[in-house]
Amino acid sequence: MDRRARLESLLAGDGNWVPPAANPAATMVILKDGHVLLLRRSATMAFAPGMHVFPGGGLDPLDRSDPDPLRACARRETWEEVSIRIDECTLIDRWVTPEVEDRRYDVSFFLATTNDDATLTTTEADAMVWLTPAQALQRHGQGQLAMLRPTVAVLESLLAGTYDKPVDVVPKLPRVRADGLWDVIHAETGELLGERVAGPVRAETDGGALL
């Protein structure tokens, strides 16, 4: 079933499209001297090709043996992708891939600071850049830095200082509306967290196509 058919099925509620479960994943938002590290995912990747993201990936068996699997995942992926070892990090956000996508993740976002240099050591990305949140958002707004909505939302929160104090982390799920706008719901309880908000502008699969 192609993406348009999946979307039509979700809006109609006919049950023809059953969204796959969202696999657990984690990502590390790394700050250095007020700059945040972004990686550009390789064009050959099945998920979010060409998108600028924080280092991260899916949970693997090694992570599951840790008392805090998602935190372990974020640390491992950071080391594997950019050769930075993270000791302390804080859970700041959680986003779930929209139900219309055929490859879905439940991503926990961790925040850490470092004084270390980064070295790109993964074939999953072909470039990396350090930018202030304001610079990243400006370039995104100018169409120069492709990002998925959760990445933009985290950068906006960094710029606003939202994470300077403890936050209540809940799983945010963007859900498309019949009018083409998006609501954000609690992925576990169905509670409405925000309505008619700026939703995803690019598909996370389907080659990262514009929606």
PDB file of N, CA, C and O in Angstrom, residues 64-139:
ATOM      1  N   ARG A  64      19.721  -3.874  25.511  1.00  0.00           N
ATOM      2  CA  ARG A  64      18.658  -4.444  26.338  1.00  0.00           C
ATOM      3  C   ARG A  64      19.200  -5.088  27.609  1.00  0.00           C
ATOM      4  O   ARG A  64      18.453  -5.295  28.565  1.00  0.00           O
ATOM      5  N   SER A  65      20.486  -5.372  27.635  1.00  0.00           N
ATOM      6  CA  SER A  65      21.081  -5.943  28.843  1.00  0.00           C
ATOM      7  C   SER A  65      21.440  -4.880  29.869  1.00  0.00           C
ATOM      8  O   SER A  65      21.811  -5.204  30.995  1.00  0.00           O
ATOM      9  N   ASP A  66      21.331  -3.625  29.504  1.00  0.00           N
ATOM     10  CA  ASP A  66      21.648  -2.515  30.403  1.00  0.00           C
ATOM     11  C   ASP A  66      20.426  -2.180  31.261  1.00  0.00           C
ATOM     12  O   ASP A  66      19.286  -2.319  30.806  1.00  0.00           O
ATOM     13  N   PRO A  67      20.629  -1.724  32.507  1.00  0.00           N
ATOM     14  CA  PRO A  67      19.482  -1.335  33.340  1.00  0.00           C
ATOM     15  C   PRO A  67      18.650  -0.204  32.730  1.00  0.00           C
ATOM     16  O   PRO A  67      17.463  -0.079  33.019  1.00  0.00           O
ATOM     17  N   ASP A  68      19.276   0.639  31.894  1.00  0.00           N
ATOM     18  CA  ASP A  68      18.574   1.735  31.218  1.00  0.00           C
ATOM     19  C   ASP A  68      18.834   1.582  29.717  1.00  0.00           C
ATOM     20  O   ASP A  68      19.714   2.234  29.158  1.00  0.00           O
ATOM     21  N   PRO A  69      18.089   0.711  29.033  1.00  0.00           N
ATOM     22  CA  PRO A  69      18.391   0.361  27.648  1.00  0.00           C
ATOM     23  C   PRO A  69      18.427   1.539  26.682  1.00  0.00           C
ATOM     24  O   PRO A  69      19.303   1.602  25.816  1.00  0.00           O
ATOM     25  N   LEU A  70      17.486   2.465  26.810  1.00  0.00           N
ATOM     26  CA  LEU A  70      17.427   3.567  25.857  1.00  0.00           C
ATOM     27  C   LEU A  70      18.604   4.530  26.040  1.00  0.00           C
ATOM     28  O   LEU A  70      19.178   5.011  25.060  1.00  0.00           O
ATOM     29  N   ARG A  71      18.971   4.779  27.275  1.00  0.00           N
ATOM     30  CA  ARG A  71      20.134   5.628  27.541  1.00  0.00           C
ATOM     31  C   ARG A  71      21.407   4.945  27.002  1.00  0.00           C
ATOM     32  O   ARG A  71      22.258   5.594  26.385  1.00  0.00           O
ATOM     33  N   ALA A  72      21.494   3.638  27.215  1.00  0.00           N
ATOM     34  CA  ALA A  72      22.632   2.879  26.704  1.00  0.00           C
ATOM     35  C   ALA A  72      22.672   2.933  25.183  1.00  0.00           C
ATOM     36  O   ALA A  72      23.750   3.041  24.576  1.00  0.00           O
ATOM     37  N   CYS A  73      21.525   2.854  24.557  1.00  0.00           N
ATOM     38  CA  CYS A  73      21.439   2.928  23.102  1.00  0.00           C
ATOM     39  C   CYS A  73      21.953   4.274  22.595  1.00  0.00           C
ATOM     40  O   CYS A  73      22.747   4.327  21.637  1.00  0.00           O
ATOM     41  N   ALA A  74      21.509   5.349  23.216  1.00  0.00           N
ATOM     42  CA  ALA A  74      21.935   6.679  22.785  1.00  0.00           C
ATOM     43  C   ALA A  74      23.444   6.849  22.928  1.00  0.00           C
ATOM     44  O   ALA A  74      24.109   7.405  22.041  1.00  0.00           O
ATOM     45  N   ARG A  75      23.999   6.365  24.019  1.00  0.00           N
ATOM     46  CA  ARG A  75      25.450   6.457  24.229  1.00  0.00           C
ATOM     47  C   ARG A  75      26.213   5.620  23.201  1.00  0.00           C
ATOM     48  O   ARG A  75      27.216   6.069  22.637  1.00  0.00           O
ATOM     49  N   ARG A  76      25.749   4.385  22.989  1.00  0.00           N
ATOM     50  CA  ARG A  76      26.432   3.498  22.038  1.00  0.00           C
ATOM     51  C   ARG A  76      26.410   4.083  20.635  1.00  0.00           C
ATOM     52  O   ARG A  76      27.437   4.114  19.936  1.00  0.00           O
ATOM     53  N   GLU A  77      25.233   4.544  20.203  1.00  0.00           N
ATOM     54  CA  GLU A  77      25.113   5.091  18.859  1.00  0.00           C
ATOM     55  C   GLU A  77      25.993   6.332  18.691  1.00  0.00           C
ATOM     56  O   GLU A  77      26.582   6.545  17.621  1.00  0.00           O
ATOM     57  N   THR A  78      26.088   7.145  19.728  1.00  0.00           N
ATOM     58  CA  THR A  78      26.930   8.339  19.655  1.00  0.00           C
ATOM     59  C   THR A  78      28.393   7.955  19.448  1.00  0.00           C
ATOM     60  O   THR A  78      29.101   8.548  18.626  1.00  0.00           O
ATOM     61  N   TRP A  79      28.851   6.958  20.187  1.00  0.00           N
ATOM     62  CA  TRP A  79      30.231   6.507  20.029  1.00  0.00           C
ATOM     63  C   TRP A  79      30.449   5.901  18.638  1.00  0.00           C
ATOM     64  O   TRP A  79      31.446   6.190  17.976  1.00  0.00           O
ATOM     65  N   GLU A  80      29.505   5.077  18.196  1.00  0.00           N
ATOM     66  CA  GLU A  80      29.663   4.411  16.907  1.00  0.00           C
ATOM     67  C   GLU A  80      29.617   5.384  15.732  1.00  0.00           C
ATOM     68  O   GLU A  80      30.278   5.165  14.716  1.00  0.00           O
ATOM     69  N   GLU A  81      28.843   6.454  15.863  1.00  0.00           N
ATOM     70  CA  GLU A  81      28.633   7.348  14.727  1.00  0.00           C
ATOM     71  C   GLU A  81      29.584   8.539  14.694  1.00  0.00           C
ATOM     72  O   GLU A  81      29.958   8.996  13.604  1.00  0.00           O
ATOM     73  N   VAL A  82      29.972   9.065  15.876  1.00  0.00           N
ATOM     74  CA  VAL A  82      30.803  10.277  15.877  1.00  0.00           C
ATOM     75  C   VAL A  82      31.973  10.195  16.855  1.00  0.00           C
ATOM     76  O   VAL A  82      32.649  11.199  17.103  1.00  0.00           O
ATOM     77  N   SER A  83      32.220   9.032  17.430  1.00  0.00           N
ATOM     78  CA  SER A  83      33.376   8.797  18.311  1.00  0.00           C
ATOM     79  C   SER A  83      33.432   9.751  19.504  1.00  0.00           C
ATOM     80  O   SER A  83      34.509  10.208  19.893  1.00  0.00           O
ATOM     81  N   ILE A  84      32.281  10.044  20.070  1.00  0.00           N
ATOM     82  CA  ILE A  84      32.217  10.828  21.302  1.00  0.00           C
ATOM     83  C   ILE A  84      31.646   9.944  22.399  1.00  0.00           C
ATOM     84  O   ILE A  84      30.570   9.341  22.225  1.00  0.00           O
ATOM     85  N   ARG A  85      32.356   9.855  23.509  1.00  0.00           N
ATOM     86  CA  ARG A  85      31.869   9.093  24.661  1.00  0.00           C
ATOM     87  C   ARG A  85      31.073  10.019  25.573  1.00  0.00           C
ATOM     88  O   ARG A  85      31.557  11.082  25.964  1.00  0.00           O
ATOM     89  N   ILE A  86      29.874   9.596  25.898  1.00  0.00           N
ATOM     90  CA  ILE A  86      28.989  10.377  26.758  1.00  0.00           C
ATOM     91  C   ILE A  86      28.841   9.651  28.095  1.00  0.00           C
ATOM     92  O   ILE A  86      28.481   8.476  28.132  1.00  0.00           O
ATOM     93  N   ASP A  87      29.114  10.375  29.177  1.00  0.00           N
ATOM     94  CA  ASP A  87      28.927   9.806  30.516  1.00  0.00           C
ATOM     95  C   ASP A  87      27.557  10.173  31.079  1.00  0.00           C
ATOM     96  O   ASP A  87      26.769   9.311  31.453  1.00  0.00           O
ATOM     97  N   GLU A  88      27.270  11.467  31.126  1.00  0.00           N
ATOM     98  CA  GLU A  88      26.014  11.944  31.696  1.00  0.00           C
ATOM     99  C   GLU A  88      25.113  12.502  30.604  1.00  0.00           C
ATOM    100  O   GLU A  88      25.550  13.272  29.741  1.00  0.00           O
ATOM    101  N   CYS A  89      23.859  12.106  30.641  1.00  0.00           N
ATOM    102  CA  CYS A  89      22.881  12.661  29.704  1.00  0.00           C
ATOM    103  C   CYS A  89      21.506  12.648  30.351  1.00  0.00           C
ATOM    104  O   CYS A  89      21.246  11.884  31.283  1.00  0.00           O
ATOM    105  N   THR A  90      20.637  13.507  29.871  1.00  0.00           N
ATOM    106  CA  THR A  90      19.311  13.695  30.458  1.00  0.00           C
ATOM    107  C   THR A  90      18.229  13.451  29.418  1.00  0.00           C
ATOM    108  O   THR A  90      18.320  13.961  28.290  1.00  0.00           O
ATOM    109  N   LEU A  91      17.222  12.675  29.772  1.00  0.00           N
ATOM    110  CA  LEU A  91      16.072  12.468  28.892  1.00  0.00           C
ATOM    111  C   LEU A  91      15.282  13.771  28.798  1.00  0.00           C
ATOM    112  O   LEU A  91      14.871  14.326  29.825  1.00  0.00           O
ATOM    113  N   ILE A  92      15.092  14.276  27.570  1.00  0.00           N
ATOM    114  CA  ILE A  92      14.415  15.569  27.409  1.00  0.00           C
ATOM    115  C   ILE A  92      13.154  15.492  26.556  1.00  0.00           C
ATOM    116  O   ILE A  92      12.291  16.385  26.648  1.00  0.00           O
ATOM    117  N   ASP A  93      13.016  14.474  25.716  1.00  0.00           N
ATOM    118  CA  ASP A  93      11.862  14.456  24.826  1.00  0.00           C
ATOM    119  C   ASP A  93      11.650  13.053  24.281  1.00  0.00           C
ATOM    120  O   ASP A  93      12.525  12.178  24.418  1.00  0.00           O
ATOM    121  N   ARG A  94      10.501  12.853  23.646  1.00  0.00           N
ATOM    122  CA  ARG A  94      10.163  11.556  23.072  1.00  0.00           C
ATOM    123  C   ARG A  94       9.143  11.762  21.961  1.00  0.00           C
ATOM    124  O   ARG A  94       8.111  12.413  22.179  1.00  0.00           O
ATOM    125  N   TRP A  95       9.458  11.273  20.777  1.00  0.00           N
ATOM    126  CA  TRP A  95       8.579  11.420  19.619  1.00  0.00           C
ATOM    127  C   TRP A  95       8.370  10.076  18.950  1.00  0.00           C
ATOM    128  O   TRP A  95       9.295   9.275  18.848  1.00  0.00           O
ATOM    129  N   VAL A  96       7.155   9.859  18.453  1.00  0.00           N
ATOM    130  CA  VAL A  96       6.789   8.613  17.786  1.00  0.00           C
ATOM    131  C   VAL A  96       6.480   8.919  16.322  1.00  0.00           C
ATOM    132  O   VAL A  96       5.773   9.878  16.004  1.00  0.00           O
ATOM    133  N   THR A  97       7.011   8.087  15.440  1.00  0.00           N
ATOM    134  CA  THR A  97       6.786   8.262  14.001  1.00  0.00           C
ATOM    135  C   THR A  97       5.288   8.211  13.689  1.00  0.00           C
ATOM    136  O   THR A  97       4.563   7.361  14.209  1.00  0.00           O
ATOM    137  N   PRO A  98       4.788   9.120  12.844  1.00  0.00           N
ATOM    138  CA  PRO A  98       3.366   9.116  12.492  1.00  0.00           C
ATOM    139  C   PRO A  98       2.876   7.765  11.971  1.00  0.00           C
ATOM    140  O   PRO A  98       3.632   6.995  11.369  1.00  0.00           O
ATOM    141  N   GLU A  99       1.600   7.513  12.197  1.00  0.00           N
ATOM    142  CA  GLU A  99       1.003   6.210  11.856  1.00  0.00           C
ATOM    143  C   GLU A  99       0.954   5.947  10.358  1.00  0.00           C
ATOM    144  O   GLU A  99       0.813   4.798   9.933  1.00  0.00           O
ATOM    145  N   VAL A 100       1.070   6.978   9.541  1.00  0.00           N
ATOM    146  CA  VAL A 100       0.997   6.807   8.101  1.00  0.00           C
ATOM    147  C   VAL A 100       2.264   6.183   7.539  1.00  0.00           C
ATOM    148  O   VAL A 100       2.249   5.621   6.435  1.00  0.00           O
ATOM    149  N   GLU A 101       3.352   6.228   8.294  1.00  0.00           N
ATOM    150  CA  GLU A 101       4.618   5.694   7.800  1.00  0.00           C
ATOM    151  C   GLU A 101       4.652   4.170   7.924  1.00  0.00           C
ATOM    152  O   GLU A 101       4.082   3.597   8.856  1.00  0.00           O
ATOM    153  N   ASP A 102       5.361   3.516   7.011  1.00  0.00           N
ATOM    154  CA  ASP A 102       5.443   2.050   7.058  1.00  0.00           C
ATOM    155  C   ASP A 102       6.661   1.561   7.829  1.00  0.00           C
ATOM    156  O   ASP A 102       6.857   0.353   7.990  1.00  0.00           O
ATOM    157  N   ARG A 103       7.477   2.481   8.323  1.00  0.00           N
ATOM    158  CA  ARG A 103       8.613   2.153   9.182  1.00  0.00           C
ATOM    159  C   ARG A 103       8.550   3.141  10.342  1.00  0.00           C
ATOM    160  O   ARG A 103       8.689   4.353  10.150  1.00  0.00           O
ATOM    161  N   ARG A 104       8.331   2.636  11.562  1.00  0.00           N
ATOM    162  CA  ARG A 104       8.028   3.535  12.668  1.00  0.00           C
ATOM    163  C   ARG A 104       8.960   3.310  13.858  1.00  0.00           C
ATOM    164  O   ARG A 104       9.370   2.181  14.131  1.00  0.00           O
ATOM    165  N   TYR A 105       9.245   4.412  14.571  1.00  0.00           N
ATOM    166  CA  TYR A 105      10.117   4.361  15.738  1.00  0.00           C
ATOM    167  C   TYR A 105       9.532   5.192  16.869  1.00  0.00           C
ATOM    168  O   TYR A 105       8.852   6.201  16.641  1.00  0.00           O
ATOM    169  N   ASP A 106       9.815   4.765  18.069  1.00  0.00           N
ATOM    170  CA  ASP A 106       9.480   5.499  19.292  1.00  0.00           C
ATOM    171  C   ASP A 106      10.820   5.984  19.841  1.00  0.00           C
ATOM    172  O   ASP A 106      11.571   5.217  20.443  1.00  0.00           O
ATOM    173  N   VAL A 107      11.133   7.254  19.608  1.00  0.00           N
ATOM    174  CA  VAL A 107      12.482   7.763  19.829  1.00  0.00           C
ATOM    175  C   VAL A 107      12.575   8.604  21.105  1.00  0.00           C
ATOM    176  O   VAL A 107      11.860   9.597  21.253  1.00  0.00           O
ATOM    177  N   SER A 108      13.468   8.195  21.983  1.00  0.00           N
ATOM    178  CA  SER A 108      13.779   8.974  23.182  1.00  0.00           C
ATOM    179  C   SER A 108      14.973   9.875  22.883  1.00  0.00           C
ATOM    180  O   SER A 108      15.988   9.427  22.347  1.00  0.00           O
ATOM    181  N   PHE A 109      14.851  11.151  23.239  1.00  0.00           N
ATOM    182  CA  PHE A 109      15.896  12.141  22.999  1.00  0.00           C
ATOM    183  C   PHE A 109      16.616  12.442  24.309  1.00  0.00           C
ATOM    184  O   PHE A 109      15.984  12.814  25.308  1.00  0.00           O
ATOM    185  N   PHE A 110      17.942  12.293  24.290  1.00  0.00           N
ATOM    186  CA  PHE A 110      18.769  12.588  25.458  1.00  0.00           C
ATOM    187  C   PHE A 110      19.657  13.795  25.151  1.00  0.00           C
ATOM    188  O   PHE A 110      20.096  13.982  24.011  1.00  0.00           O
ATOM    189  N   LEU A 111      19.914  14.593  26.174  1.00  0.00           N
ATOM    190  CA  LEU A 111      20.726  15.797  26.031  1.00  0.00           C
ATOM    191  C   LEU A 111      22.029  15.632  26.802  1.00  0.00           C
ATOM    192  O   LEU A 111      22.030  15.205  27.960  1.00  0.00           O
ATOM    193  N   ALA A 112      23.151  15.987  26.153  1.00  0.00           N
ATOM    194  CA  ALA A 112      24.468  15.884  26.787  1.00  0.00           C
ATOM    195  C   ALA A 112      25.344  17.030  26.312  1.00  0.00           C
ATOM    196  O   ALA A 112      25.114  17.617  25.247  1.00  0.00           O
ATOM    197  N   THR A 113      26.354  17.349  27.088  1.00  0.00           N
ATOM    198  CA  THR A 113      27.350  18.330  26.685  1.00  0.00           C
ATOM    199  C   THR A 113      28.703  17.638  26.562  1.00  0.00           C
ATOM    200  O   THR A 113      28.950  16.612  27.200  1.00  0.00           O
ATOM    201  N   THR A 114      29.566  18.199  25.721  1.00  0.00           N
ATOM    202  CA  THR A 114      30.889  17.618  25.518  1.00  0.00           C
ATOM    203  C   THR A 114      31.894  18.715  25.212  1.00  0.00           C
ATOM    204  O   THR A 114      31.521  19.805  24.751  1.00  0.00           O
ATOM    205  N   ASN A 115      33.162  18.403  25.448  1.00  0.00           N
ATOM    206  CA  ASN A 115      34.260  19.246  24.998  1.00  0.00           C
ATOM    207  C   ASN A 115      35.060  18.552  23.906  1.00  0.00           C
ATOM    208  O   ASN A 115      36.061  19.094  23.420  1.00  0.00           O
ATOM    209  N   ASP A 116      34.632  17.357  23.527  1.00  0.00           N
ATOM    210  CA  ASP A 116      35.366  16.541  22.569  1.00  0.00           C
ATOM    211  C   ASP A 116      35.025  16.921  21.132  1.00  0.00           C
ATOM    212  O   ASP A 116      33.930  17.406  20.832  1.00  0.00           O
ATOM    213  N   ASP A 117      35.963  16.657  20.246  1.00  0.00           N
ATOM    214  CA  ASP A 117      35.714  16.805  18.823  1.00  0.00           C
ATOM    215  C   ASP A 117      34.985  15.567  18.313  1.00  0.00           C
ATOM    216  O   ASP A 117      35.118  14.479  18.868  1.00  0.00           O
ATOM    217  N   ALA A 118      34.211  15.758  17.262  1.00  0.00           N
ATOM    218  CA  ALA A 118      33.474  14.647  16.666  1.00  0.00           C
ATOM    219  C   ALA A 118      34.175  14.198  15.388  1.00  0.00           C
ATOM    220  O   ALA A 118      34.725  15.017  14.644  1.00  0.00           O
ATOM    221  N   THR A 119      34.134  12.893  15.147  1.00  0.00           N
ATOM    222  CA  THR A 119      34.642  12.314  13.910  1.00  0.00           C
ATOM    223  C   THR A 119      33.545  11.442  13.323  1.00  0.00           C
ATOM    224  O   THR A 119      33.036  10.539  13.999  1.00  0.00           O
ATOM    225  N   LEU A 120      33.164  11.705  12.100  1.00  0.00           N
ATOM    226  CA  LEU A 120      32.098  10.930  11.473  1.00  0.00           C
ATOM    227  C   LEU A 120      32.609   9.529  11.168  1.00  0.00           C
ATOM    228  O   LEU A 120      33.517   9.343  10.355  1.00  0.00           O
ATOM    229  N   THR A 121      32.028   8.529  11.837  1.00  0.00           N
ATOM    230  CA  THR A 121      32.521   7.152  11.722  1.00  0.00           C
ATOM    231  C   THR A 121      31.400   6.183  11.366  1.00  0.00           C
ATOM    232  O   THR A 121      31.420   5.025  11.765  1.00  0.00           O
ATOM    233  N   THR A 122      30.422   6.649  10.608  1.00  0.00           N
ATOM    234  CA  THR A 122      29.321   5.791  10.191  1.00  0.00           C
ATOM    235  C   THR A 122      29.026   6.017   8.725  1.00  0.00           C
ATOM    236  O   THR A 122      29.154   7.136   8.217  1.00  0.00           O
ATOM    237  N   THR A 123      28.626   4.953   8.028  1.00  0.00           N
ATOM    238  CA  THR A 123      28.207   5.088   6.640  1.00  0.00           C
ATOM    239  C   THR A 123      26.737   5.488   6.526  1.00  0.00           C
ATOM    240  O   THR A 123      26.258   5.751   5.430  1.00  0.00           O
ATOM    241  N   GLU A 124      26.047   5.562   7.671  1.00  0.00           N
ATOM    242  CA  GLU A 124      24.642   5.959   7.657  1.00  0.00           C
ATOM    243  C   GLU A 124      24.479   7.459   7.443  1.00  0.00           C
ATOM    244  O   GLU A 124      23.376   7.932   7.168  1.00  0.00           O
ATOM    245  N   ALA A 125      25.561   8.213   7.604  1.00  0.00           N
ATOM    246  CA  ALA A 125      25.548   9.653   7.372  1.00  0.00           C
ATOM    247  C   ALA A 125      26.728  10.020   6.487  1.00  0.00           C
ATOM    248  O   ALA A 125      27.768   9.352   6.505  1.00  0.00           O
ATOM    249  N   ASP A 126      26.556  11.078   5.690  1.00  0.00           N
ATOM    250  CA  ASP A 126      27.633  11.477   4.785  1.00  0.00           C
ATOM    251  C   ASP A 126      28.200  12.857   5.095  1.00  0.00           C
ATOM    252  O   ASP A 126      29.098  13.329   4.403  1.00  0.00           O
ATOM    253  N   ALA A 127      27.688  13.512   6.139  1.00  0.00           N
ATOM    254  CA  ALA A 127      28.210  14.821   6.533  1.00  0.00           C
ATOM    255  C   ALA A 127      27.756  15.117   7.950  1.00  0.00           C
ATOM    256  O   ALA A 127      26.777  14.547   8.447  1.00  0.00           O
ATOM    257  N   MET A 128      28.491  16.011   8.611  1.00  0.00           N
ATOM    258  CA  MET A 128      28.077  16.469   9.939  1.00  0.00           C
ATOM    259  C   MET A 128      28.402  17.942  10.065  1.00  0.00           C
ATOM    260  O   MET A 128      29.283  18.473   9.368  1.00  0.00           O
ATOM    261  N   VAL A 129      27.695  18.611  10.971  1.00  0.00           N
ATOM    262  CA  VAL A 129      27.901  20.043  11.138  1.00  0.00           C
ATOM    263  C   VAL A 129      27.543  20.439  12.568  1.00  0.00           C
ATOM    264  O   VAL A 129      26.630  19.875  13.178  1.00  0.00           O
ATOM    265  N   TRP A 130      28.314  21.388  13.116  1.00  0.00           N
ATOM    266  CA  TRP A 130      27.986  21.994  14.408  1.00  0.00           C
ATOM    267  C   TRP A 130      27.342  23.351  14.136  1.00  0.00           C
ATOM    268  O   TRP A 130      27.936  24.204  13.471  1.00  0.00           O
ATOM    269  N   LEU A 131      26.146  23.562  14.639  1.00  0.00           N
ATOM    270  CA  LEU A 131      25.434  24.826  14.466  1.00  0.00           C
ATOM    271  C   LEU A 131      24.760  25.202  15.771  1.00  0.00           C
ATOM    272  O   LEU A 131      24.397  24.332  16.564  1.00  0.00           O
ATOM    273  N   THR A 132      24.569  26.503  15.994  1.00  0.00           N
ATOM    274  CA  THR A 132      23.715  26.890  17.110  1.00  0.00           C
ATOM    275  C   THR A 132      22.284  26.515  16.743  1.00  0.00           C
ATOM    276  O   THR A 132      21.947  26.414  15.553  1.00  0.00           O
ATOM    277  N   PRO A 133      21.414  26.292  17.730  1.00  0.00           N
ATOM    278  CA  PRO A 133      20.015  26.018  17.389  1.00  0.00           C
ATOM    279  C   PRO A 133      19.405  27.094  16.489  1.00  0.00           C
ATOM    280  O   PRO A 133      18.655  26.768  15.561  1.00  0.00           O
ATOM    281  N   ALA A 134      19.747  28.362  16.737  1.00  0.00           N
ATOM    282  CA  ALA A 134      19.206  29.451  15.912  1.00  0.00           C
ATOM    283  C   ALA A 134      19.686  29.333  14.470  1.00  0.00           C
ATOM    284  O   ALA A 134      18.902  29.525  13.522  1.00  0.00           O
ATOM    285  N   GLN A 135      20.963  29.017  14.280  1.00  0.00           N
ATOM    286  CA  GLN A 135      21.494  28.859  12.926  1.00  0.00           C
ATOM    287  C   GLN A 135      20.827  27.686  12.206  1.00  0.00           C
ATOM    288  O   GLN A 135      20.475  27.801  11.027  1.00  0.00           O
ATOM    289  N   ALA A 136      20.676  26.581  12.911  1.00  0.00           N
ATOM    290  CA  ALA A 136      20.059  25.409  12.302  1.00  0.00           C
ATOM    291  C   ALA A 136      18.620  25.697  11.879  1.00  0.00           C
ATOM    292  O   ALA A 136      18.193  25.332  10.782  1.00  0.00           O
ATOM    293  N   LEU A 137      17.873  26.359  12.742  1.00  0.00           N
ATOM    294  CA  LEU A 137      16.477  26.675  12.430  1.00  0.00           C
ATOM    295  C   LEU A 137      16.385  27.683  11.288  1.00  0.00           C
ATOM    296  O   LEU A 137      15.491  27.587  10.442  1.00  0.00           O
ATOM    297  N   GLN A 138      17.308  28.632  11.258  1.00  0.00           N
ATOM    298  CA  GLN A 138      17.305  29.608  10.165  1.00  0.00           C
ATOM    299  C   GLN A 138      17.571  28.921   8.830  1.00  0.00           C
ATOM    300  O   GLN A 138      16.874  29.159   7.839  1.00  0.00           O
ATOM    301  N   ARG A 139      18.570  28.057   8.795  1.00  0.00           N
ATOM    302  CA  ARG A 139      18.890  27.353   7.557  1.00  0.00           C
ATOM    303  C   ARG A 139      17.757  26.428   7.139  1.00  0.00           C
ATOM    304  O   ARG A 139      17.469  26.269   5.958  1.00  0.00           O
TER     305      ARG A 139
END
